[in-house]
Coordinates of C-alpha atoms and ligand atoms in Angstrom, one line a residue:
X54 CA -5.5 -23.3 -7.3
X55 CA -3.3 -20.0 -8.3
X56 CA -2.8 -17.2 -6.0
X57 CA -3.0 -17.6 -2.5
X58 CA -5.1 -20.2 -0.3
X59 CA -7.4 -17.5 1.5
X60 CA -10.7 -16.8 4.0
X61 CA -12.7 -14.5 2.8
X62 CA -12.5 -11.5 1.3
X63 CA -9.6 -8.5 2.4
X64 CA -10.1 -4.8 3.1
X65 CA -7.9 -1.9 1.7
X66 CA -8.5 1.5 3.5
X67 CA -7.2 4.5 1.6
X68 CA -7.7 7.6 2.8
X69 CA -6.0 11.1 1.2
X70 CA -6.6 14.9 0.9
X71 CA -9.5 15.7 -1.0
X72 CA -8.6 16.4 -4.1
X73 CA -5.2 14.2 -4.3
X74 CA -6.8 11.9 -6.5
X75 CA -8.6 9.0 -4.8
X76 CA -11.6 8.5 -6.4
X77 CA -9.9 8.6 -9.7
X78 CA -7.4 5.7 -8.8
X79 CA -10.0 4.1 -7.5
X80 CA -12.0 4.1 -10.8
X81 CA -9.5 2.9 -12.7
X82 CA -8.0 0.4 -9.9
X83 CA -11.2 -1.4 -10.0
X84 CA -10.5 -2.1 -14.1
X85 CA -7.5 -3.3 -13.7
X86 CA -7.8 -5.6 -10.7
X87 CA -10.4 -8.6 -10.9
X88 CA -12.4 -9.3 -7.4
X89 CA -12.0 -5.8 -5.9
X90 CA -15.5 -3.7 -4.9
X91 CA -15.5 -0.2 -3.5
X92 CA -17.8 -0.1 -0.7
X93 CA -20.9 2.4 -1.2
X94 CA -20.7 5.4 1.9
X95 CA -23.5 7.1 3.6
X96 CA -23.2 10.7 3.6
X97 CA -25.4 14.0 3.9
X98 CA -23.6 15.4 1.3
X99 CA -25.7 16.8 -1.7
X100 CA -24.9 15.0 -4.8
X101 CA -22.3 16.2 -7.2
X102 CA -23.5 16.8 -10.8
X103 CA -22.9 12.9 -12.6
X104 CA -22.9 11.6 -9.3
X105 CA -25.4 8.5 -9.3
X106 CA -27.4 7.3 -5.9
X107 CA -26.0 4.0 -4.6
X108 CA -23.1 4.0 -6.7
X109 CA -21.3 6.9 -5.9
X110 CA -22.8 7.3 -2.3
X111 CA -25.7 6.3 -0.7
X112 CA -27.4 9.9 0.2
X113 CA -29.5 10.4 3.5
X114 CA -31.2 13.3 5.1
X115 CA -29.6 14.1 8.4
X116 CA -31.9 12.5 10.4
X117 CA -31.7 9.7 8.5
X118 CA -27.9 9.3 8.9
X119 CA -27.8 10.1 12.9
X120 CA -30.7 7.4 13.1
X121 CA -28.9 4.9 11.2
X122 CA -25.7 6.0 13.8
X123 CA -27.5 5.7 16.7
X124 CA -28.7 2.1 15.9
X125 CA -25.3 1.3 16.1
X126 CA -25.1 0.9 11.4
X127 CA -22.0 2.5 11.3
X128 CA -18.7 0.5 11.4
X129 CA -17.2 4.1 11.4
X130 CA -18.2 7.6 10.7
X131 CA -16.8 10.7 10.9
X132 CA -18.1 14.7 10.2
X133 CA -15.5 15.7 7.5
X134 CA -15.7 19.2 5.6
X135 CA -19.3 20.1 7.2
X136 CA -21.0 16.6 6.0
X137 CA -21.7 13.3 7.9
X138 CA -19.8 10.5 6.2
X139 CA -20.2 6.4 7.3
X140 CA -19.6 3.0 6.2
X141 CA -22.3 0.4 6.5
X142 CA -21.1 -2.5 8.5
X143 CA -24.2 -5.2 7.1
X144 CA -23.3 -3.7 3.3
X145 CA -19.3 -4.4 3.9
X146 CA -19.4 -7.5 5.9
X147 CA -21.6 -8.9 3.2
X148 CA -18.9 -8.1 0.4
X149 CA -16.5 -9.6 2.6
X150 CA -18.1 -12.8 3.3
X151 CA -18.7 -13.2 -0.3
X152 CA -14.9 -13.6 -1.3
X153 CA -14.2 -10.0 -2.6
X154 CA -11.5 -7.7 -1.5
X155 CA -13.1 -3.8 -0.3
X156 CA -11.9 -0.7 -1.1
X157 CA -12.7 1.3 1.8
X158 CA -12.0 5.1 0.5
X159 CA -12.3 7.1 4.0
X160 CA -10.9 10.0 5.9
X161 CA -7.9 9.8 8.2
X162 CA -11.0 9.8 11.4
X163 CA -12.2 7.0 10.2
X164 CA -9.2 4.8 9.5
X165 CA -8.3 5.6 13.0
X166 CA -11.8 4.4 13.9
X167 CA -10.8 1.0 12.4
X168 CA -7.1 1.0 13.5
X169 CA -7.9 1.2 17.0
X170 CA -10.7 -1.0 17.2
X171 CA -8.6 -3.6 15.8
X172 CA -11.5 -4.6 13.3
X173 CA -9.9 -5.6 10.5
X174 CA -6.3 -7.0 11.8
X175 CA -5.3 -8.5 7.9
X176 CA -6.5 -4.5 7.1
X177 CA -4.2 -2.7 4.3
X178 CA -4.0 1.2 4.9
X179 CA -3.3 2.9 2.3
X180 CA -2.5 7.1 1.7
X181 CA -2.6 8.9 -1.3
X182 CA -0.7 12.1 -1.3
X183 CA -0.8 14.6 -3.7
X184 CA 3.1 16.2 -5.2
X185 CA 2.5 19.6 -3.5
X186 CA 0.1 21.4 -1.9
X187 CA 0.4 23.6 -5.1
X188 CA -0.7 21.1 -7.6
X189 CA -3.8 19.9 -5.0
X190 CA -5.1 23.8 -4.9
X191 CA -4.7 22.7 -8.6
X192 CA -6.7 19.8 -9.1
X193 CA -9.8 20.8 -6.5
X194 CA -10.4 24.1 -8.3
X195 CA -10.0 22.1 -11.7
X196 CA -12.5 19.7 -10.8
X197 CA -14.9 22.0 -10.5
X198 CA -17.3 20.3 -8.5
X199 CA -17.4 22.8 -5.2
X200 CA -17.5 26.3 -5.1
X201 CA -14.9 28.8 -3.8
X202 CA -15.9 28.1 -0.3
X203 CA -15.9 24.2 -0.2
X204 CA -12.3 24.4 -1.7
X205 CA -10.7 26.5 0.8
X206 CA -12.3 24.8 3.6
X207 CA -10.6 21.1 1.8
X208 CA -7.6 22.8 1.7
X209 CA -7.5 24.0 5.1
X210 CA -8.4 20.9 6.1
X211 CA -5.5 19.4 4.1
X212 CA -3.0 19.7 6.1
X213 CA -4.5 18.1 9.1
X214 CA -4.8 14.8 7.4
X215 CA -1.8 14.6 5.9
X216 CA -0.2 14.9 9.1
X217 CA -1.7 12.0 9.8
X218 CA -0.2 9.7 6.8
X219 CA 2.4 7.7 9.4
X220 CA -0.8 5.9 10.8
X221 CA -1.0 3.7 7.6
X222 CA 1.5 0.9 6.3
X223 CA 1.7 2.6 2.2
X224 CA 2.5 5.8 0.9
X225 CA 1.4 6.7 -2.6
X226 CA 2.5 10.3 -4.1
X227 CA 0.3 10.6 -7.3
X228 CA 1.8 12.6 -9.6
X229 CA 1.7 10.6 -12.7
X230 CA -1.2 8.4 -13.0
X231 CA -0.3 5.8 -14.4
X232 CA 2.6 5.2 -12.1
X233 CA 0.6 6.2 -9.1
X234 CA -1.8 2.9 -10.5
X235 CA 1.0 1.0 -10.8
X236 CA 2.1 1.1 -7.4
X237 CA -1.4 0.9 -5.9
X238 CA -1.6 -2.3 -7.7
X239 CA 1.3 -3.5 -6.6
X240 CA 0.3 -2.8 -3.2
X241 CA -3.0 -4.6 -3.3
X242 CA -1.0 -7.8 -5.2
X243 CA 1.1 -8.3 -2.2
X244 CA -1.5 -7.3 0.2
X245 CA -3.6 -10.3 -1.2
X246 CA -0.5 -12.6 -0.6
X247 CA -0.1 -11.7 2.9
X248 CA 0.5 -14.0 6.0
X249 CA -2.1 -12.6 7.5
X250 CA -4.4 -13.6 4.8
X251 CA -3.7 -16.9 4.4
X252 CA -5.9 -20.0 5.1
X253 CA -3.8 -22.4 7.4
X254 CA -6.2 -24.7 7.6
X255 CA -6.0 -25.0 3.4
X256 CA -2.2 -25.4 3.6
X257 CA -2.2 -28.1 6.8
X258 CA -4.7 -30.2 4.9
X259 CA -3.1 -29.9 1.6
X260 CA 0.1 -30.6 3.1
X261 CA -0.7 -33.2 5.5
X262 CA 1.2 -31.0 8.4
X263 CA 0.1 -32.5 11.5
X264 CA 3.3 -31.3 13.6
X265 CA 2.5 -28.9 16.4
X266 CA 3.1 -25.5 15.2
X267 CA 7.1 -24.0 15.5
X268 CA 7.6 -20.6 16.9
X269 CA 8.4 -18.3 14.4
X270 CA 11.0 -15.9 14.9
X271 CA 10.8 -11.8 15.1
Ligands
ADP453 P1 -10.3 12.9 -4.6 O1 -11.3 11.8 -4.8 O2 -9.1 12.5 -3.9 O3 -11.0 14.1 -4.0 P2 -10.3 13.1 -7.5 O4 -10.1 11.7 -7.9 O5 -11.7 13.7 -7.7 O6 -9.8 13.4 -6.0 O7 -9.3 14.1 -8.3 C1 -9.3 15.5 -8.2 C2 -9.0 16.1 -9.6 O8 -7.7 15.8 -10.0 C3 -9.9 15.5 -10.7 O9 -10.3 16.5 -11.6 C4 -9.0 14.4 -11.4 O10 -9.4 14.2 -12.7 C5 -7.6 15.0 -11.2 N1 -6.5 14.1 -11.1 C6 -6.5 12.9 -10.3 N2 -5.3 12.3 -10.4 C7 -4.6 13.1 -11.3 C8 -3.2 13.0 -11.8 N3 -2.4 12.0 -11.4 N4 -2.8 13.9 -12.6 C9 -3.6 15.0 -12.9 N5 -4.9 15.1 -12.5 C10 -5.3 14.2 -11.7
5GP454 P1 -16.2 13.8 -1.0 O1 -17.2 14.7 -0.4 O2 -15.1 14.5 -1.7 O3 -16.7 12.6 -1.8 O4 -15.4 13.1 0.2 C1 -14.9 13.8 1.3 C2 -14.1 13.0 2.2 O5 -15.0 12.1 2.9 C3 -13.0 12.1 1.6 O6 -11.8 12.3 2.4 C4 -13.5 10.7 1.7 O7 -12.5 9.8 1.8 C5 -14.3 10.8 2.9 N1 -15.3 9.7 3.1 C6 -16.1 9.2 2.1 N2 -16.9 8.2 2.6 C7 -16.5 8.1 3.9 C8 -16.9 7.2 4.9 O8 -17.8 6.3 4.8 N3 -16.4 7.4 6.2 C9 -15.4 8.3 6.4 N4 -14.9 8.4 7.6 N5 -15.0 9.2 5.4 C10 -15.5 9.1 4.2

């Protein structure tokens, strides 16, 4: 066996300003990384033009998504820029239990969702920032996907969750992409080799370690 002796799959939770550039790392994060899926959101957002039904989001009327919250479907869910936004907890708990690591892409209110109901306690967290507040007017109004509205609402609402970017254990600025994958990489590498991911029962039977457990020190 290679790698790391581990249970199940892991979760990574990034979250960023819209804009920044999370969606595009995560494109590209999922070619270069085997066993990593991006978990499909529910939202009440309209589709985006290319956007594709199940793979980018899964889209739901509004009654539809305070329905599916009121059963309880939502692991976490948040309102962010004037839409509804959740993640199934049967669609991730399925990727999980079959061996894959998740990339959870979610806003700031949701990670703190998971944070502070401990869900996930092997959970990476994970914030993308953009260089400048300059370059992110930049890229939203480049991207050309909402109109004049819709960007000066994200970028009001910019601020507010990068205030928020101590709550998570990496920071990523993405400036240059391919050094912004880099690190993000690296970052899911050693999140995959972490002692909080590790099978103990794997390395006690492999190693015939029958001792009672010593305390490890601080
Ligand atoms: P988010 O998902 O965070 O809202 P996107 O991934 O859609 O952001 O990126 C916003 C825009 O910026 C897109 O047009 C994308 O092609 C562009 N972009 C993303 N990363 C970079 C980068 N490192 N350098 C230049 N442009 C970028
Ligand atoms: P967009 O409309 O640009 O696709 O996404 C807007 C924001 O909603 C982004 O910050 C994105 O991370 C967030 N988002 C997408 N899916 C979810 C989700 O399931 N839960 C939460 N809390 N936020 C989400």
């Amino acid at each position: 066996m290679s790698g790391t002796p581990q249970t199940g799959g892991g979760l990574f939770i990034i979250s960023a300003p819209s804009g920044a550039g999370k969606t595009t790392l995560g494109r590209e994060i999922m070619e270069m990384v085997p066993g990593l899926r991006e978990s499909v959101s529910y939202t009440t957002r309209k589709p985006r033009a290319g956007e594709v039904a199940g793979v980018d989001y899964n889209y739901v009327s509004h009654e539809e998504f305070t329905r599916m919250s009121e059963r309880g479907e939502f692991i976490e869910s948040a309102a962010v820029h004037g839409n509804y936004y959740g993640t199934s907890r049967k669609d991730l708990e399925a990727i999980l239990a079959g061996g894959e690591d998740v990339i959870l892409d979610i806003d700031t209110q949701g990670a703190r969702q998971l944070k502070t109901k401990s869900a996930f306690p092997g959970a990476v967290y994970i914030f993308i920032l953009p260089p400048s507040l300059d370059v992110l007017r930049q890229r939203l109004k480049s991207r050309n996907t909402e109109g004049e509205e819709q960007v000066a609402l994200r970028l009001q609402n910019a601020l507010g969750e990068i205030k928020e970017y101590e709550m998570y254990d990496y920071v990523i600025v993405n400036d240059v992409l391919s050094e912004a994958l880099e690190r993000l990489k690296a970052v899911i590498l050693a999140g995959r080799s972490s002692l909080k991911r590790v099978d103990r029962e794997w390395v006690r039977k492999n190693f015939n370690i029958i001792s009672a457990k010593k305390e490890v020190p601080d």
